[in-house]
mmCIF file of C-alpha atoms in Angstrom:
data_model
loop_
_atom_site.group_PDB
_atom_site.id
_atom_site.type_symbol
_atom_site.label_atom_id
_atom_site.label_comp_id
_atom_site.label_asym_id
_atom_site.label_seq_id
_atom_site.Cartn_x
_atom_site.Cartn_y
_atom_site.Cartn_z
ATOM 1 C CA UNK A 289 14.685 25.179 2.410
ATOM 2 C CA UNK A 290 13.136 21.849 2.054
ATOM 3 C CA UNK A 291 12.684 19.807 5.297
ATOM 4 C CA UNK A 292 14.426 16.421 5.425
ATOM 5 C CA UNK A 293 10.941 14.791 5.474
ATOM 6 C CA UNK A 294 8.918 17.003 3.276
ATOM 7 C CA UNK A 295 5.851 15.020 1.680
ATOM 8 C CA UNK A 296 4.766 18.354 -0.134
ATOM 9 C CA UNK A 297 1.379 18.153 1.687
ATOM 10 C CA UNK A 298 0.829 21.850 1.049
ATOM 11 C CA UNK A 299 0.592 21.009 -2.686
ATOM 12 C CA UNK A 300 -2.048 18.207 -2.154
ATOM 13 C CA UNK A 301 -5.507 18.779 -3.512
ATOM 14 C CA UNK A 302 -7.136 17.705 -0.213
ATOM 15 C CA UNK A 303 -10.660 18.055 -1.334
ATOM 16 C CA UNK A 304 -10.175 15.797 -4.331
ATOM 17 C CA UNK A 305 -8.143 13.241 -2.260
ATOM 18 C CA UNK A 306 -10.850 13.064 0.398
ATOM 19 C CA UNK A 307 -13.518 12.648 -2.263
ATOM 20 C CA UNK A 308 -11.484 9.873 -3.933
ATOM 21 C CA UNK A 309 -11.320 7.853 -0.662
ATOM 22 C CA UNK A 310 -14.939 8.571 0.181
ATOM 23 C CA UNK A 311 -14.571 10.888 3.154
ATOM 24 C CA UNK A 312 -16.572 14.073 3.488
ATOM 25 C CA UNK A 313 -15.156 17.504 4.134
ATOM 26 C CA UNK A 314 -12.665 19.439 2.027
ATOM 27 C CA UNK A 315 -10.693 21.437 4.576
ATOM 28 C CA UNK A 316 -7.984 20.368 6.927
ATOM 29 C CA UNK A 317 -9.757 21.710 9.881
ATOM 30 C CA UNK A 318 -12.605 19.168 9.325
ATOM 31 C CA UNK A 319 -10.166 16.377 9.954
ATOM 32 C CA UNK A 320 -8.146 17.170 12.925
ATOM 33 C CA UNK A 321 -4.859 15.208 13.528
ATOM 34 C CA UNK A 322 -6.275 12.681 16.021
ATOM 35 C CA UNK A 323 -6.067 8.893 16.325
ATOM 36 C CA UNK A 324 -9.664 8.477 15.209
ATOM 37 C CA UNK A 325 -8.875 10.526 12.040
ATOM 38 C CA UNK A 326 -5.774 8.502 11.298
ATOM 39 C CA UNK A 327 -7.785 5.322 11.518
ATOM 40 C CA UNK A 328 -10.510 6.737 9.306
ATOM 41 C CA UNK A 329 -8.150 7.865 6.686
ATOM 42 C CA UNK A 330 -6.207 4.511 6.509
ATOM 43 C CA UNK A 331 -9.452 2.501 6.281
ATOM 44 C CA UNK A 332 -10.775 4.673 3.626
ATOM 45 C CA UNK A 333 -7.559 4.807 1.576
ATOM 46 C CA UNK A 334 -6.885 1.071 1.565
ATOM 47 C CA UNK A 335 -10.368 0.183 0.658
ATOM 48 C CA UNK A 336 -10.791 2.881 -2.088
ATOM 49 C CA UNK A 337 -7.537 2.944 -4.062
ATOM 50 C CA UNK A 338 -6.423 -0.378 -5.567
ATOM 51 C CA UNK A 339 -2.968 -1.900 -5.883
ATOM 52 C CA UNK A 340 -1.707 -2.352 -9.398
ATOM 53 C CA UNK A 341 1.401 -2.607 -11.404
ATOM 54 C CA UNK A 342 -0.123 -2.016 -14.804
ATOM 55 C CA UNK A 343 2.020 0.986 -15.920
ATOM 56 C CA UNK A 344 5.121 -1.325 -15.712
ATOM 57 C CA UNK A 345 3.379 -4.003 -17.860
ATOM 58 C CA UNK A 346 2.298 -1.338 -20.308
ATOM 59 C CA UNK A 347 5.912 -0.158 -20.670
ATOM 60 C CA UNK A 348 5.497 3.216 -18.853
ATOM 61 C CA UNK A 349 7.616 4.766 -16.010
ATOM 62 C CA UNK A 350 6.296 5.254 -12.357
ATOM 63 C CA UNK A 351 6.911 8.916 -11.498
ATOM 64 C CA UNK A 352 6.768 9.539 -7.812
ATOM 65 C CA UNK A 353 6.179 13.268 -7.770
ATOM 66 C CA UNK A 354 3.062 14.398 -5.976
ATOM 67 C CA UNK A 355 1.428 16.031 -9.180
ATOM 68 C CA UNK A 356 1.864 12.721 -11.053
ATOM 69 C CA UNK A 357 0.482 10.707 -8.122
ATOM 70 C CA UNK A 358 -2.588 12.922 -7.745
ATOM 71 C CA UNK A 359 -3.244 12.808 -11.506
ATOM 72 C CA UNK A 360 -3.051 8.976 -11.519
ATOM 73 C CA UNK A 361 -4.506 7.764 -8.197
ATOM 74 C CA UNK A 362 -6.878 10.682 -7.594
ATOM 75 C CA UNK A 363 -7.998 12.272 -10.774
ATOM 76 C CA UNK A 364 -7.860 9.250 -13.134
ATOM 77 C CA UNK A 365 -8.916 6.932 -10.321
ATOM 78 C CA UNK A 366 -6.202 4.418 -10.966
ATOM 79 C CA UNK A 367 -4.275 2.396 -8.439
ATOM 80 C CA UNK A 368 -0.594 2.034 -7.758
ATOM 81 C CA UNK A 369 2.036 0.008 -5.787
ATOM 82 C CA UNK A 370 3.429 0.694 -2.293
ATOM 83 C CA UNK A 371 5.626 3.686 -3.213
ATOM 84 C CA UNK A 372 2.772 5.504 -4.860
ATOM 85 C CA UNK A 373 0.278 4.843 -2.081
ATOM 86 C CA UNK A 374 2.727 5.646 0.774
ATOM 87 C CA UNK A 375 3.727 9.066 -0.770
ATOM 88 C CA UNK A 376 0.314 10.142 -1.414
ATOM 89 C CA UNK A 377 -0.942 9.129 1.980
ATOM 90 C CA UNK A 378 2.017 10.778 3.590
ATOM 91 C CA UNK A 379 1.263 14.114 1.810
ATOM 92 C CA UNK A 380 -2.281 13.926 3.169
ATOM 93 C CA UNK A 381 -1.238 13.143 6.705
ATOM 94 C CA UNK A 382 1.339 15.898 6.673
ATOM 95 C CA UNK A 383 -1.252 18.338 5.413
ATOM 96 C CA UNK A 384 -3.497 17.450 8.190
ATOM 97 C CA UNK A 385 -0.842 17.832 10.913
ATOM 98 C CA UNK A 386 0.455 14.341 11.674
ATOM 99 C CA UNK A 387 4.099 13.467 12.058
ATOM 100 C CA UNK A 388 5.215 11.290 9.126
ATOM 101 C CA UNK A 389 8.517 9.543 8.578
ATOM 102 C CA UNK A 390 9.092 6.996 5.600
ATOM 103 C CA UNK A 391 10.372 3.401 6.392
ATOM 104 C CA UNK A 392 11.464 0.634 4.168
ATOM 105 C CA UNK A 393 10.415 -3.031 4.679
ATOM 106 C CA UNK A 394 11.674 -6.291 3.209
ATOM 107 C CA UNK A 395 8.806 -8.520 2.042
ATOM 108 C CA UNK A 396 9.573 -12.023 3.452
ATOM 109 C CA UNK A 397 6.388 -14.204 3.275
ATOM 110 C CA UNK A 398 8.222 -16.983 4.958
ATOM 111 C CA UNK A 399 11.561 -16.492 2.898
ATOM 112 C CA UNK A 400 14.682 -17.532 4.882
ATOM 113 C CA UNK A 401 17.234 -15.500 2.672
ATOM 114 C CA UNK A 402 17.303 -11.663 2.769
ATOM 115 C CA UNK A 403 15.205 -9.862 0.268
ATOM 116 C CA UNK A 404 15.710 -6.190 -0.875
ATOM 117 C CA UNK A 405 14.154 -3.467 1.000
ATOM 118 C CA UNK A 406 11.466 -2.564 -1.525
ATOM 119 C CA UNK A 407 8.295 -1.974 0.561
ATOM 120 C CA UNK A 408 7.253 1.481 1.618
ATOM 121 C CA UNK A 409 5.801 1.965 5.061
ATOM 122 C CA UNK A 410 5.065 5.041 7.261
ATOM 123 C CA UNK A 411 5.953 5.701 10.837
ATOM 124 C CA UNK A 412 3.285 8.112 11.996
ATOM 125 C CA UNK A 413 2.856 10.074 15.275
ATOM 126 C CA UNK A 414 -0.137 11.853 16.514
ATOM 127 C CA UNK A 415 0.017 15.341 18.156
ATOM 128 C CA UNK A 416 -0.499 15.000 21.914
ATOM 129 C CA UNK A 417 -0.122 11.218 22.125
ATOM 130 C CA UNK A 418 2.895 9.223 23.074
ATOM 131 C CA UNK A 419 3.944 6.403 20.930
ATOM 132 C CA UNK A 420 3.895 5.787 17.116
ATOM 133 C CA UNK A 421 1.765 3.959 14.574
ATOM 134 C CA UNK A 422 2.650 1.927 11.549
ATOM 135 C CA UNK A 423 0.666 2.851 8.464
ATOM 136 C CA UNK A 424 1.063 0.244 5.773
ATOM 137 C CA UNK A 425 -1.319 1.498 3.016
ATOM 138 C CA UNK A 426 0.528 -0.022 0.086
ATOM 139 C CA UNK A 427 0.617 -3.672 0.551
ATOM 140 C CA UNK A 428 -2.706 -4.365 -1.020
ATOM 141 C CA UNK A 429 -4.247 -6.426 1.740
ATOM 142 C CA UNK A 430 -4.455 -4.069 4.665
ATOM 143 C CA UNK A 431 -4.161 -3.680 7.602
ATOM 144 C CA UNK A 432 -7.379 -1.605 7.527
ATOM 145 C CA UNK A 433 -6.252 0.538 10.427
ATOM 146 C CA UNK A 434 -2.852 1.661 11.828
ATOM 147 C CA UNK A 435 -0.983 -0.590 14.081
ATOM 148 C CA UNK A 436 0.582 0.904 17.211
ATOM 149 C CA UNK A 437 4.283 0.209 17.294
ATOM 150 C CA UNK A 438 4.340 -2.165 20.302
ATOM 151 C CA UNK A 439 6.083 -5.506 20.598
ATOM 152 C CA UNK A 440 3.579 -8.338 20.727
ATOM 153 C CA UNK A 441 0.633 -6.302 19.548
ATOM 154 C CA UNK A 442 -2.177 -8.211 18.135
ATOM 155 C CA UNK A 443 -5.057 -6.753 16.055
ATOM 156 C CA UNK A 444 -8.298 -8.177 14.683
ATOM 157 C CA UNK A 445 -9.640 -5.924 11.988
ATOM 158 C CA UNK A 446 -12.945 -7.128 10.768
ATOM 159 C CA UNK A 447 -11.559 -10.637 10.903
ATOM 160 C CA UNK A 448 -8.288 -9.841 9.322
ATOM 161 C CA UNK A 449 -5.590 -10.515 11.988
ATOM 162 C CA UNK A 450 -2.190 -8.989 12.374
ATOM 163 C CA UNK A 451 0.730 -9.201 14.846
ATOM 164 C CA UNK A 452 3.804 -7.080 15.465
ATOM 165 C CA UNK A 453 7.055 -8.433 16.986
ATOM 166 C CA UNK A 454 10.326 -6.785 17.697
ATOM 167 C CA UNK A 455 13.695 -8.459 18.213
ATOM 168 C CA UNK A 456 17.184 -7.428 18.284
ATOM 169 C CA UNK A 457 19.083 -8.033 14.927
ATOM 170 C CA UNK A 458 22.601 -7.257 13.753
ATOM 171 C CA UNK A 459 24.544 -4.300 15.327
ATOM 172 C CA UNK A 460 21.852 -4.340 18.126
ATOM 173 C CA UNK A 461 19.339 -2.751 15.806
ATOM 174 C CA UNK A 462 15.635 -3.226 16.462
ATOM 175 C CA UNK A 463 13.967 -5.339 13.727
ATOM 176 C CA UNK A 464 10.184 -5.386 13.548
ATOM 177 C CA UNK A 465 8.107 -8.115 11.813
ATOM 178 C CA UNK A 466 4.609 -7.740 10.645
ATOM 179 C CA UNK A 467 2.725 -11.026 10.741
ATOM 180 C CA UNK A 468 -0.590 -11.841 9.129
ATOM 181 C CA UNK A 469 -2.758 -14.837 9.997
ATOM 182 C CA UNK A 470 -3.778 -17.089 6.966
ATOM 183 C CA UNK A 471 -5.241 -20.665 6.973
ATOM 184 C CA UNK A 472 -1.832 -22.182 7.653
ATOM 185 C CA UNK A 473 -1.106 -20.006 10.679
ATOM 186 C CA UNK A 474 0.888 -16.846 11.250
ATOM 187 C CA UNK A 475 3.140 -15.783 8.321
ATOM 188 C CA UNK A 476 5.771 -13.139 8.470
ATOM 189 C CA UNK A 477 4.724 -10.667 5.883
ATOM 190 C CA UNK A 478 7.567 -8.209 6.042
ATOM 191 C CA UNK A 479 10.304 -6.929 8.269
ATOM 192 C CA UNK A 480 11.402 -3.374 8.766
ATOM 193 C CA UNK A 481 13.531 -1.043 10.960
ATOM 194 C CA UNK A 482 12.651 2.397 12.137
ATOM 195 C CA UNK A 483 15.579 3.916 10.210
ATOM 196 C CA UNK A 484 14.181 6.918 8.417
ATOM 197 C CA UNK A 485 13.847 6.732 4.610
ATOM 198 C CA UNK A 486 13.562 9.740 2.331
ATOM 199 C CA UNK A 487 11.771 10.322 -0.946
ATOM 200 C CA UNK A 488 15.149 9.762 -2.720
ATOM 201 C CA UNK A 489 15.310 6.261 -1.109
ATOM 202 C CA UNK A 490 11.797 5.599 -2.363
ATOM 203 C CA UNK A 491 12.844 6.753 -5.967
ATOM 204 C CA UNK A 492 15.751 4.303 -5.812
ATOM 205 C CA UNK A 493 13.655 1.354 -4.497
ATOM 206 C CA UNK A 494 10.870 2.093 -6.914
ATOM 207 C CA UNK A 495 13.320 1.983 -9.874
ATOM 208 C CA UNK A 496 14.315 -1.465 -8.932
ATOM 209 C CA UNK A 497 10.752 -2.745 -8.527
ATOM 210 C CA UNK A 498 9.765 -1.194 -11.820
ATOM 211 C CA UNK A 499 12.619 -2.278 -13.936
ATOM 212 C CA UNK A 500 14.673 -5.227 -12.593
ATOM 213 C CA UNK A 501 13.996 -8.564 -14.196
ATOM 214 C CA UNK A 502 14.230 -9.937 -10.691
ATOM 215 C CA UNK A 503 11.277 -7.888 -9.709
ATOM 216 C CA UNK A 504 7.951 -9.860 -9.635
ATOM 217 C CA UNK A 505 6.195 -6.767 -10.981
ATOM 218 C CA UNK A 506 7.953 -6.584 -14.357
ATOM 219 C CA UNK A 507 6.741 -10.023 -15.523
ATOM 220 C CA UNK A 508 2.987 -10.069 -15.424
ATOM 221 C CA UNK A 509 -0.045 -7.983 -14.490
ATOM 222 C CA UNK A 510 -0.742 -7.851 -10.749
ATOM 223 C CA UNK A 511 -3.464 -6.043 -8.922
ATOM 224 C CA UNK A 512 -5.350 -6.255 -5.588
ATOM 225 C CA UNK A 513 -8.474 -4.826 -4.254
ATOM 226 C CA UNK A 514 -9.159 -4.926 -0.626
ATOM 227 C CA UNK A 515 -12.720 -4.112 0.406
ATOM 228 C CA UNK A 516 -12.472 -4.990 4.106
ATOM 229 C CA UNK A 517 -14.832 -8.002 3.549
ATOM 230 C CA UNK A 518 -12.937 -9.466 0.607
ATOM 231 C CA UNK A 519 -9.348 -9.471 -0.790
ATOM 232 C CA UNK A 520 -9.157 -9.891 -4.532
ATOM 233 C CA UNK A 521 -5.774 -10.685 -6.233
ATOM 234 C CA UNK A 522 -5.250 -10.772 -9.987
ATOM 235 C CA UNK A 523 -1.834 -12.542 -10.640
ATOM 236 C CA UNK A 524 -1.278 -12.876 -14.363
ATOM 237 C CA UNK A 525 -4.439 -14.640 -15.488
ATOM 238 C CA UNK A 526 -5.255 -16.018 -11.910
ATOM 239 C CA UNK A 527 -8.025 -14.262 -9.972
ATOM 240 C CA UNK A 528 -8.186 -15.187 -6.326
ATOM 241 C CA UNK A 529 -10.775 -13.964 -3.724
ATOM 242 C CA UNK A 530 -9.959 -14.496 -0.033
ATOM 243 C CA UNK A 531 -12.315 -13.919 2.892
ATOM 244 C CA UNK A 532 -11.318 -13.042 6.449
ATOM 245 C CA UNK A 533 -11.837 -16.686 7.609
ATOM 246 C CA UNK A 534 -9.231 -17.760 5.064
ATOM 247 C CA UNK A 535 -11.585 -19.433 2.549
ATOM 248 C CA UNK A 536 -10.897 -18.626 -1.023
ATOM 249 C CA UNK A 537 -11.954 -19.144 -4.544
ATOM 250 C CA UNK A 538 -9.807 -19.299 -7.598
ATOM 251 C CA UNK A 539 -10.713 -18.623 -11.194
ATOM 252 C CA UNK A 540 -8.482 -18.806 -14.306
ATOM 253 C CA UNK A 541 -9.193 -15.990 -16.842
ATOM 254 C CA UNK A 542 -8.686 -15.746 -20.451
ATOM 255 C CA UNK A 543 -6.579 -12.746 -21.643
ATOM 256 C CA UNK A 544 -9.673 -11.052 -23.163
ATOM 257 C CA UNK A 545 -11.468 -11.159 -19.787
ATOM 258 C CA UNK A 546 -8.694 -9.354 -17.895
ATOM 259 C CA UNK A 547 -9.815 -5.725 -18.731
ATOM 260 C CA UNK A 548 -13.461 -6.391 -17.702
ATOM 261 C CA UNK A 549 -12.444 -7.931 -14.463
ATOM 262 C CA UNK A 550 -10.024 -5.138 -13.730
ATOM 263 C CA UNK A 551 -12.880 -2.692 -14.211
ATOM 264 C CA UNK A 552 -15.723 -4.615 -12.529
ATOM 265 C CA UNK A 553 -13.947 -6.124 -9.620
ATOM 266 C CA UNK A 554 -10.734 -4.129 -9.100
ATOM 267 C CA UNK A 555 -12.251 -0.662 -9.939
ATOM 268 C CA UNK A 556 -9.360 -0.077 -12.490
ATOM 269 C CA UNK A 557 -10.679 1.460 -15.583
ATOM 270 C CA UNK A 558 -8.258 1.562 -18.467
ATOM 271 C CA UNK A 559 -8.290 3.400 -21.856
ATOM 272 C CA UNK A 560 -9.404 1.446 -24.888
ATOM 273 C CA UNK A 561 -5.806 1.221 -26.073
ATOM 274 C CA UNK A 562 -4.503 -0.101 -22.712
ATOM 275 C CA UNK A 563 -7.362 -2.554 -22.563
ATOM 276 C CA UNK A 564 -6.336 -3.984 -26.074
ATOM 277 C CA UNK A 565 -2.784 -4.232 -25.024
ATOM 278 C CA UNK A 566 -3.534 -6.216 -21.944
ATOM 279 C CA UNK A 567 -5.645 -8.672 -23.980
ATOM 280 C CA UNK A 568 -2.600 -9.403 -26.224
#
């Protein structure tokens, strides 16, 4: 019988996944479920696998089963958006012995009206340790390492700064907000609760993101590459590079430049046919 939270970690090609994110060792025993391992895994994952919505723009669906995710993000060395990242990372953590529960967030970025819950996050526990950690591997801009779920926690990760706050919302529920520091000050990045979400919830959220005309990902190419020292964003034809101190450069591309920039900067290599379709 399938467990309520079953990320199918036993079906993960752990060796291939670890090679994809640049970590040595191909057996679970070489990566014991410790806090240090969790930190190393998240840092490796977010800096190795880019964020991208290109399948949507190319007219293809986004399957969330583990074999499809392994084929795309691991074997073909492509990227994905939050649901793809979270499910793959959850499978790896489950395989290594961590406790993993899915969460849903609402991307706010300063918005005052409610937005749909369409951002996948993970609530992670470490055997033998009290507390829980937020693993947000699919936003495209960090955090580099897990954030312990503590009200008022602030973290400086290689110059990128984050803060967690908890308040009481409707029906006395606990509402968490993840803030990120930018040149204008702290901005609320997304809110979330610790209400468990299951794979089927992610399938529903992903369908909206991939198909709705109200989704920002159905209108133009969008990709991110977070190296730890730089954050690259391709939004349509606009390529922005941001450094930890908030300084940034912006370059407007021509359509025929996009495939090469995706390859050279974002580490996203497309087939010749897909490259031609993005140029048009």
